XYZ file of C-alpha atoms in Angstrom:
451
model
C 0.000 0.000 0.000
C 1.108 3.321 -0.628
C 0.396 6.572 1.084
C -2.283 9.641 -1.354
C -3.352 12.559 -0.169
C -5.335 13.422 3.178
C -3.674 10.224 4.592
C -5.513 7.626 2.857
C -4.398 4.467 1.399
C -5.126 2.608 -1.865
C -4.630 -1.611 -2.174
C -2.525 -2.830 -4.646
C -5.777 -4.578 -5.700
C -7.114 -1.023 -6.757
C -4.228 0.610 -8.552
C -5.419 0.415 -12.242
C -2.264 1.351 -13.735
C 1.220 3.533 -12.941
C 3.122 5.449 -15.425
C 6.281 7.845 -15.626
C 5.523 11.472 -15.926
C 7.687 14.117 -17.839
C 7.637 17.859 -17.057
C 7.530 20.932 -18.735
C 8.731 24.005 -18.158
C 5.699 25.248 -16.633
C 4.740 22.189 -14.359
C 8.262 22.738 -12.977
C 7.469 26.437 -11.558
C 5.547 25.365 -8.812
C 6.481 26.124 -5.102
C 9.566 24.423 -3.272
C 10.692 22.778 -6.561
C 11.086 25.651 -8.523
C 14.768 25.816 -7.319
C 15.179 22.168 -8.443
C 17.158 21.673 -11.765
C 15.259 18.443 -12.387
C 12.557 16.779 -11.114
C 11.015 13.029 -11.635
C 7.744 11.600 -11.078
C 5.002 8.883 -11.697
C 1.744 9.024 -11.284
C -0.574 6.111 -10.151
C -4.165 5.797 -11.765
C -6.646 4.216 -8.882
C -10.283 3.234 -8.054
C -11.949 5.926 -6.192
C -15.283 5.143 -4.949
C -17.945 7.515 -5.058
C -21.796 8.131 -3.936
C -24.330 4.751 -4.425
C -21.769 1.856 -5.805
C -20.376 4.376 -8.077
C -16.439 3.939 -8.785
C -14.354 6.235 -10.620
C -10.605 6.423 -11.625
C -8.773 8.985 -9.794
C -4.741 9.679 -10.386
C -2.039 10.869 -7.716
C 1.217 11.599 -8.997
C 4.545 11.406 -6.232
C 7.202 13.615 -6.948
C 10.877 12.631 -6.358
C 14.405 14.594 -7.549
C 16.533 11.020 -7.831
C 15.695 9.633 -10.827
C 17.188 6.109 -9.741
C 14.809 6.627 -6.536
C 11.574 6.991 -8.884
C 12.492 3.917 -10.996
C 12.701 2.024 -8.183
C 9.214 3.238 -7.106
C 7.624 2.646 -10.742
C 9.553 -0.899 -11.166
C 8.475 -2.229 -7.937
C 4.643 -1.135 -8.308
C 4.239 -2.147 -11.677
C 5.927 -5.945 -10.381
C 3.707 -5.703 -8.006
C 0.447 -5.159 -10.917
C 1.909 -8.034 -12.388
C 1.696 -10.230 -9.548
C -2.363 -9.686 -9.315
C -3.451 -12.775 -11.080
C -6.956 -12.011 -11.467
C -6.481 -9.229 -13.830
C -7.497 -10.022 -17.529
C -4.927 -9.381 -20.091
C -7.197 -10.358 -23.320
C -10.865 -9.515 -23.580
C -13.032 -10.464 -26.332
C -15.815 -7.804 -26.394
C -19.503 -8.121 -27.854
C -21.453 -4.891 -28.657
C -25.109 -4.921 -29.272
C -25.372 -1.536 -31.041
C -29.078 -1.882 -31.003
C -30.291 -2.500 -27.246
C -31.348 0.245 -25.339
C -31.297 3.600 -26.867
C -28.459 2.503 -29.404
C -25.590 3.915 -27.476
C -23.249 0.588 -27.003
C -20.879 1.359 -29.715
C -20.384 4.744 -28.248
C -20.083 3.966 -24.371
C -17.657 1.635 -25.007
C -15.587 3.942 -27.047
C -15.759 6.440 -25.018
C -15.914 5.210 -21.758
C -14.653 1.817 -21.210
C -12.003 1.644 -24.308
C -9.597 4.441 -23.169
C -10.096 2.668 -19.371
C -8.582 -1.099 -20.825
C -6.123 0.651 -22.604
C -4.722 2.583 -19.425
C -4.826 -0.590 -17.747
C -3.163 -2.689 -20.972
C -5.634 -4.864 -21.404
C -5.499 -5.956 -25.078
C -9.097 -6.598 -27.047
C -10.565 -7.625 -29.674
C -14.121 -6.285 -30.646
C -17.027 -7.720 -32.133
C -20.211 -5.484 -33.406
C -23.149 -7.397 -33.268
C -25.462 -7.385 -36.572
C -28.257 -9.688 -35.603
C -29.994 -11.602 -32.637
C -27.677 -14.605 -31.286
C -24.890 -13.306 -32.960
C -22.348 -13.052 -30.148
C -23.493 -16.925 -28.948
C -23.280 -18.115 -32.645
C -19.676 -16.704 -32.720
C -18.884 -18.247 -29.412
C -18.676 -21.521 -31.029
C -16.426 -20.612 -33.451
C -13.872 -18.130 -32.218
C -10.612 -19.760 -29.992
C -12.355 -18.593 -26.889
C -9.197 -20.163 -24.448
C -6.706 -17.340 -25.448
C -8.702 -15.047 -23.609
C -9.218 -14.008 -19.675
C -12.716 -13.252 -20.224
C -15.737 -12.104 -22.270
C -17.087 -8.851 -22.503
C -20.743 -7.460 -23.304
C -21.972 -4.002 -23.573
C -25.537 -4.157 -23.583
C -28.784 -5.138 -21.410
C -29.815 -8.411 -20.265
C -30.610 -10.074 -23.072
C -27.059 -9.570 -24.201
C -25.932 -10.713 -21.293
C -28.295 -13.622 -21.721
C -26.830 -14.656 -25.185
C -23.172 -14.642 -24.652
C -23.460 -16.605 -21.264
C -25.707 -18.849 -22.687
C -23.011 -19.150 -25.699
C -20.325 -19.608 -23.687
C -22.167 -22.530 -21.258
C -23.303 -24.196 -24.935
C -19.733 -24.042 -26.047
C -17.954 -25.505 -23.016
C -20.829 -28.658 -23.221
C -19.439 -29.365 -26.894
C -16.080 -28.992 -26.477
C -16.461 -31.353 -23.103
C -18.617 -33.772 -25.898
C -21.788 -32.893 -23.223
C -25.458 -33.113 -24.934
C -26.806 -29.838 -22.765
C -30.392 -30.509 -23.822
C -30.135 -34.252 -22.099
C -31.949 -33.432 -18.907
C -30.024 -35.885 -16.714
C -26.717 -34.871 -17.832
C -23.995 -33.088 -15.444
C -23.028 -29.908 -17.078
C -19.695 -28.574 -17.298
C -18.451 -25.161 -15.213
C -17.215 -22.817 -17.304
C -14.094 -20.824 -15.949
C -13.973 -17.747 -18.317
C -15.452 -14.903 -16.929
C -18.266 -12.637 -18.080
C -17.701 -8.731 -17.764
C -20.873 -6.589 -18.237
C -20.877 -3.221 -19.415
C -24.474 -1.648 -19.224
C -25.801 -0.273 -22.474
C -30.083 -2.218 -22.084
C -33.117 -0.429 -21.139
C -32.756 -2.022 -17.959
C -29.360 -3.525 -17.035
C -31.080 -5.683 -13.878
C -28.479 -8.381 -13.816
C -25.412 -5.445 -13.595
C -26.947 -3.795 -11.173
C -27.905 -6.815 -9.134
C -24.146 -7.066 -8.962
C -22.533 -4.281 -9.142
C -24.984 -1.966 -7.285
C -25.336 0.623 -9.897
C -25.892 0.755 -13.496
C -22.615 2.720 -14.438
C -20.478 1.599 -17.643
C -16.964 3.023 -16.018
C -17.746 1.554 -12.660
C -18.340 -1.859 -14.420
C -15.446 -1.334 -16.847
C -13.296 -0.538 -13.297
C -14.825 -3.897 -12.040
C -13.324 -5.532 -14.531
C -10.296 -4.202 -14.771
C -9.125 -5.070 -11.303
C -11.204 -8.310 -11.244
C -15.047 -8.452 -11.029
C -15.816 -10.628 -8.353
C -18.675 -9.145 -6.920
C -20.856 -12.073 -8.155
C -17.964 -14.298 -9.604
C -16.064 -14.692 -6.509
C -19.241 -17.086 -4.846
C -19.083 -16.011 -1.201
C -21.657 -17.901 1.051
C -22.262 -17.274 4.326
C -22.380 -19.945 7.427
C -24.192 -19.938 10.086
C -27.981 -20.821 11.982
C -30.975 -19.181 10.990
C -33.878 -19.418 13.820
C -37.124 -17.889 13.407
C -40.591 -17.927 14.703
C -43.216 -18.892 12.065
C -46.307 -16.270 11.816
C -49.120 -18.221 12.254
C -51.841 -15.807 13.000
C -50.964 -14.456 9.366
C -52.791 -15.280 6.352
C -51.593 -16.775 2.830
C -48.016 -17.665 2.031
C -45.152 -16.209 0.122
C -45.597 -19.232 -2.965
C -49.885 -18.036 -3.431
C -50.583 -15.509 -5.885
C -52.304 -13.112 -3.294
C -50.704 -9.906 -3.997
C -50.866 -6.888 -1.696
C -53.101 -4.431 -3.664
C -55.777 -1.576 -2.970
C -58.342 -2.998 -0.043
C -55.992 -6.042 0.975
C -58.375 -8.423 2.468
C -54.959 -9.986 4.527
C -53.912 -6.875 5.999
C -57.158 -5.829 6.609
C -57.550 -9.103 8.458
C -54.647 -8.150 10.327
C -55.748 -5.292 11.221
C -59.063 -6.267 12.656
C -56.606 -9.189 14.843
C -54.114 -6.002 16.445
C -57.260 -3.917 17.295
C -58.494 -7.007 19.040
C -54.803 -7.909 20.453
C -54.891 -4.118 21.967
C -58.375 -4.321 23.196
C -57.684 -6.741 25.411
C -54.110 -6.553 26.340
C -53.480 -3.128 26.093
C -50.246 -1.798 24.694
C -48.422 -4.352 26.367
C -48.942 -7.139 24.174
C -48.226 -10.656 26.103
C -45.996 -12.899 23.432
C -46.882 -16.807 24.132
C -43.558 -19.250 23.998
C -43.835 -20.182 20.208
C -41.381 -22.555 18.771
C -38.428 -21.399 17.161
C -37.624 -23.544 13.715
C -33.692 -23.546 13.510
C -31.504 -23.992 9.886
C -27.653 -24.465 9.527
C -26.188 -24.252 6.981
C -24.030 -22.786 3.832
C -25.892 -19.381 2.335
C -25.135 -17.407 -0.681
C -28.082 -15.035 0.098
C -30.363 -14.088 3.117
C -32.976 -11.796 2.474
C -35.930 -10.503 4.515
C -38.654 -8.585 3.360
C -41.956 -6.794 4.464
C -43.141 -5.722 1.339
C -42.659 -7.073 -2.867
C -39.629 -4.461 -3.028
C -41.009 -4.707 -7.157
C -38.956 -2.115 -8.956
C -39.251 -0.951 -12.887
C -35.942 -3.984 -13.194
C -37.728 -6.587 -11.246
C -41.415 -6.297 -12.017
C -42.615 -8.743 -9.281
C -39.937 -7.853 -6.689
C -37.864 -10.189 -4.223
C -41.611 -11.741 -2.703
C -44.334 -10.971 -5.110
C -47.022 -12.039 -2.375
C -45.644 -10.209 0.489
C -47.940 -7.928 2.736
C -46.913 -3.953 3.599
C -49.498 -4.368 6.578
C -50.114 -7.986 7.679
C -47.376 -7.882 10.852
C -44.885 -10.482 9.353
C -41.624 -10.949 6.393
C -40.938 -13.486 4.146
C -37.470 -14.800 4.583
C -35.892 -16.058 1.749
C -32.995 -18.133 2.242
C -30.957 -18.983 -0.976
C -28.408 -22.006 -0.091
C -25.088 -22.893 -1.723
C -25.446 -23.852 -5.325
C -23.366 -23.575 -8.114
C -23.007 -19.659 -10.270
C -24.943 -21.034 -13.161
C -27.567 -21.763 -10.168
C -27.618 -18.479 -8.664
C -27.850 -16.740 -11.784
C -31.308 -18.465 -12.871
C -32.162 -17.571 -9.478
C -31.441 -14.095 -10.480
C -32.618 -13.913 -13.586
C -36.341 -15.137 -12.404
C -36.720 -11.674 -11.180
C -36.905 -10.173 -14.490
C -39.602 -12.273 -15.534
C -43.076 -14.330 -14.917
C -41.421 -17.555 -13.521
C -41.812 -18.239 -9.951
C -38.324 -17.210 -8.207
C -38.747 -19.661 -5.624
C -38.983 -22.818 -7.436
C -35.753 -23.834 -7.267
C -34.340 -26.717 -4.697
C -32.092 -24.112 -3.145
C -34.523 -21.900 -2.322
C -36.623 -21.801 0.674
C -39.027 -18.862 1.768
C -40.735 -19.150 5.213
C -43.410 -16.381 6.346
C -42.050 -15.025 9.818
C -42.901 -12.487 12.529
C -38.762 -12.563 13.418
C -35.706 -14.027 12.995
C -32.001 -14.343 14.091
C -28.968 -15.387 12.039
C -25.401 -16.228 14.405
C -22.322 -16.673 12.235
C -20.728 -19.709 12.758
C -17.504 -17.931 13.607
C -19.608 -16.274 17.053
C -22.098 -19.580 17.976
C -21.402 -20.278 21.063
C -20.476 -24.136 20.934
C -21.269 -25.221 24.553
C -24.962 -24.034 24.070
C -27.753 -26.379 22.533
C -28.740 -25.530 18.696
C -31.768 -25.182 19.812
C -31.494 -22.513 22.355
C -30.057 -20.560 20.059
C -33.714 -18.998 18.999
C -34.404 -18.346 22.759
C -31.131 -15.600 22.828
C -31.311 -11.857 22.813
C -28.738 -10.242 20.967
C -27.489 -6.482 21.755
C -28.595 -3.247 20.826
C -27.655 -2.281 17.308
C -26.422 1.028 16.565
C -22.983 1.447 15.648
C -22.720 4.955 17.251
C -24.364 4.043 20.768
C -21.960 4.048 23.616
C -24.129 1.112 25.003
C -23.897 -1.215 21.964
C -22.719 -4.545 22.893
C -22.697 -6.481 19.174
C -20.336 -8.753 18.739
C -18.667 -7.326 15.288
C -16.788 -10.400 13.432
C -16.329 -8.893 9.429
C -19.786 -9.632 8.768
C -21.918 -6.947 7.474
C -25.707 -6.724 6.270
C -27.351 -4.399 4.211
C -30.865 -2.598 5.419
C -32.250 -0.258 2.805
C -29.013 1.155 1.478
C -27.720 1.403 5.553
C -25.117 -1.249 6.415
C -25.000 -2.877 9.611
C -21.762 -4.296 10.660
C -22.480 -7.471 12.636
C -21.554 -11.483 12.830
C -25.269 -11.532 14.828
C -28.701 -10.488 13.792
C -32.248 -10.092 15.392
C -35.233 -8.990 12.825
C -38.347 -8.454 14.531
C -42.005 -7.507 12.508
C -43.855 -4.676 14.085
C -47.740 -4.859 12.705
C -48.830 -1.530 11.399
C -46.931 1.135 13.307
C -47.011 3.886 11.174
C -49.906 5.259 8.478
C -48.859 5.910 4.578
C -50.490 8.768 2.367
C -51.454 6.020 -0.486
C -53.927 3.627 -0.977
C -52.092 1.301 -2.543
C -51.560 -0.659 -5.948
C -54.778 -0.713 -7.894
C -55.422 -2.992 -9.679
C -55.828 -2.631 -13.939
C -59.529 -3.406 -15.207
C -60.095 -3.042 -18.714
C -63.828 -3.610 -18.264
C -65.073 0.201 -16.721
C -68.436 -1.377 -15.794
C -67.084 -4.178 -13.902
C -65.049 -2.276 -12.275
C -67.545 -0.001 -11.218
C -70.286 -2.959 -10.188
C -67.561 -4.507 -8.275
C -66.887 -1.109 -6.251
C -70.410 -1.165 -6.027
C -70.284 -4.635 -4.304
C -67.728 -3.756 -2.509
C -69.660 -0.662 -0.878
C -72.612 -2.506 0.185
């Protein structure tokens, strides 16, 4: 690591590339070094991250008046570039110049292009001229001489060249993919996206933003943010919600005049009436998981958005008092990305064997790294964990590089506790309504509705 300005420090991993500067006359006239008869320099090119996922590259040059001094300097960072095996030296590149608003041909010229070439990553370029072009190609082209593949477009891009390159490792491995019992092969070459669709929902699903120089700067220094296959281990425990009606897998969606969360409504006005504020919470059974986890999601609502139509739990209720927990288990990348990819379209998320989703009122997850081993599994539900609040003098969490992610807000902690509140606070909106393209039904069933 190496020292920038305002004390900071910048990974070896992050350095995109480091070159020698010259001077002119003019750069030399600045300050203490104007006495200086000669002066030496390099500067460093880095990732600098910015606002929401967004990474830029930033430059820092270091000034030095032996010249033997500042070779040293260059020589030993750029051995040390060299020594970062992840990095892609060869990239074959697919453009679709026709997704989105047309614009591939040009981001990637302008944008990503001048980035790989900083970095000296060599390419070679293909312009797409009609559907399954890129996956066609894939089965042609020697794809082994290169560190990784490269698309600039939106997801159905993507779609085509992993698909290609999936198809391509099956033949070469003599593999008939379309027998349904037959164990497909992994490929290792990578997949770089640079967004270019209308909606770029697999890049940002793993990237965080939908930024062509952030993804081109994920690439460059190796894009592992979905590659790398991190899974999490631990114990899940959670109380099922019982008094709750329907289930994350029905097609009950929370809409205008939700019959469920009216239902639960009616049950906390009847809770109150007879217990007060102080609501008495029987000794339910906790159900307790362990295992390996590449994702653990909780939700209280669909979280749809304009890239995932349905959201993470299409049947989820804003006002019904519980979450659907969606636990996605080890599985292979290919695996997780169908997973993934389901949230783009009509197919039901959860049906895969990896998948669970339970309906809960709360939850607790313990890293295996903190369970306490003398304790019974089983207790493990029946624990209270501390206060979490990373600025309160009183916190007691037990922080073990673990970190989770609530609305944009992370919270760094090996140990969780998620509790369900029913219907605390009051929204202006009456919710989704639904579309009827008959005007007199619609109306008669208001109608029915009123009376």
């Amino acid at each position: 690591m190496f020292p920038i300005p305002e004390n900071c420090f910048v990974p070896i991993s992050e350095i995109i590339a480091v070159e020698e500067r010259e001077f002119n006359k003019k750069q030399r006239n600045i300050g203490r070094w104007q006495k200086m008869a000669k002066l030496h320099a390099f500067t460093v090119y880095y990732v600098k991250r910015a606002r929401n996922h967004r990474w830029r590259c930033s430059d820092v040059t270091f000034w030095c008046v032996d010249e033997h001094l500042c070779n040293q300097w260059t020589q030993a960072l750029k051995e040390s570039l060299e020594m970062q095996k992840s990095r892609p030296k060869q990239l074959l590149v697919y453009i679709n110049p026709y997704g989105g608003k047309r614009q591939g041909k040009r981001i990637y010229e302008q944008k990503v292009a001048p980035l790989f070439n900083l970095a000296s990553i060599s390419t070679d370029v293909v312009i797409t001229e009609h559907a399954n072009h890129a996956k066609d190609n894939l089965f042609e082209v020697n794809i082994y001489k290169y560190d990784g593949v490269v698309c600039v477009g939106g997801d159905g891009m993507f779609s085509e060249v992993m698909h290609g390159l999936i198809g391509r490792m099956q033949k070469d491995s003599g593999i008939d993919q379309n027998n349904p019992k037959a164990s497909l092969v992994q490929c290792n070459i990578r997949i770089g996206i640079i967004p270019a669709g209308s909606t770029d929902c697999i890049c940002y699903s793993t990237v965080g933003i939908s930024d062509p120089v952030t993804s081109a700067l994920h690439i460059i220094v190796g894009f592992k943010t979905f590659l790398s296959h991190h899974y999490y281990e631990g114990t899940i425990a959670y109380q099922p919600a019982k008094r709750t009606h329907g289930s994350p897998r029905d097609k009950e969606s929370c809409r205008t005049g939700c019959y469920i969360c009216k239902k639960s409504e009616k049950q906390l006005a009847e809770q109150t009436k007879e217990h007060g504020l102080k609501h008495e919470e029987g000794e339910e059974e906790w159900k307790v998981i362990k295992g390996k986890f590449l994702a653990i999601n909780a939700v209280n609502m669909s979280c749809a958005c304009p890239r995932s139509p349905k959201g993470l739990s299409p049947a989820a209720h804003l006002a019904d008092g519980s979450a659907d927990l969606i636990l996605v288990r080890k599985c292979s990348r290919f695996d997780f990305l169908r997973y993934l990819v389901r949230h783009t379209n009509q197919d039901d998320q959860f049906d895969f064997p990896f998948v669970d989703v339970y309906r809960v009122k709360c939850f607790q997850f313990t890293s295996k790294l903190s369970e306490d081993n003398e304790s019974n599994v089983m207790d493990i539900g029946k624990k209270r964990f501390g206060q979490f609040c990373r600025d309160h003098p009183a916190c007691c969490c037990n922080i073990v590089n673990s970190t989770w992610n609530c609305d944009g807000e992370t919270l760094d902690s090996s140990a969780i506790e998620v509790r369900v509140h029913c219907q605390l606070m009051k929204l202006f909106a009456r919710g989704i309504e639904e579309n009827c393209k008959d005007e007199a039904a619609c109306s008669q069933s208001s109608i029915e509705q009123l009376l």
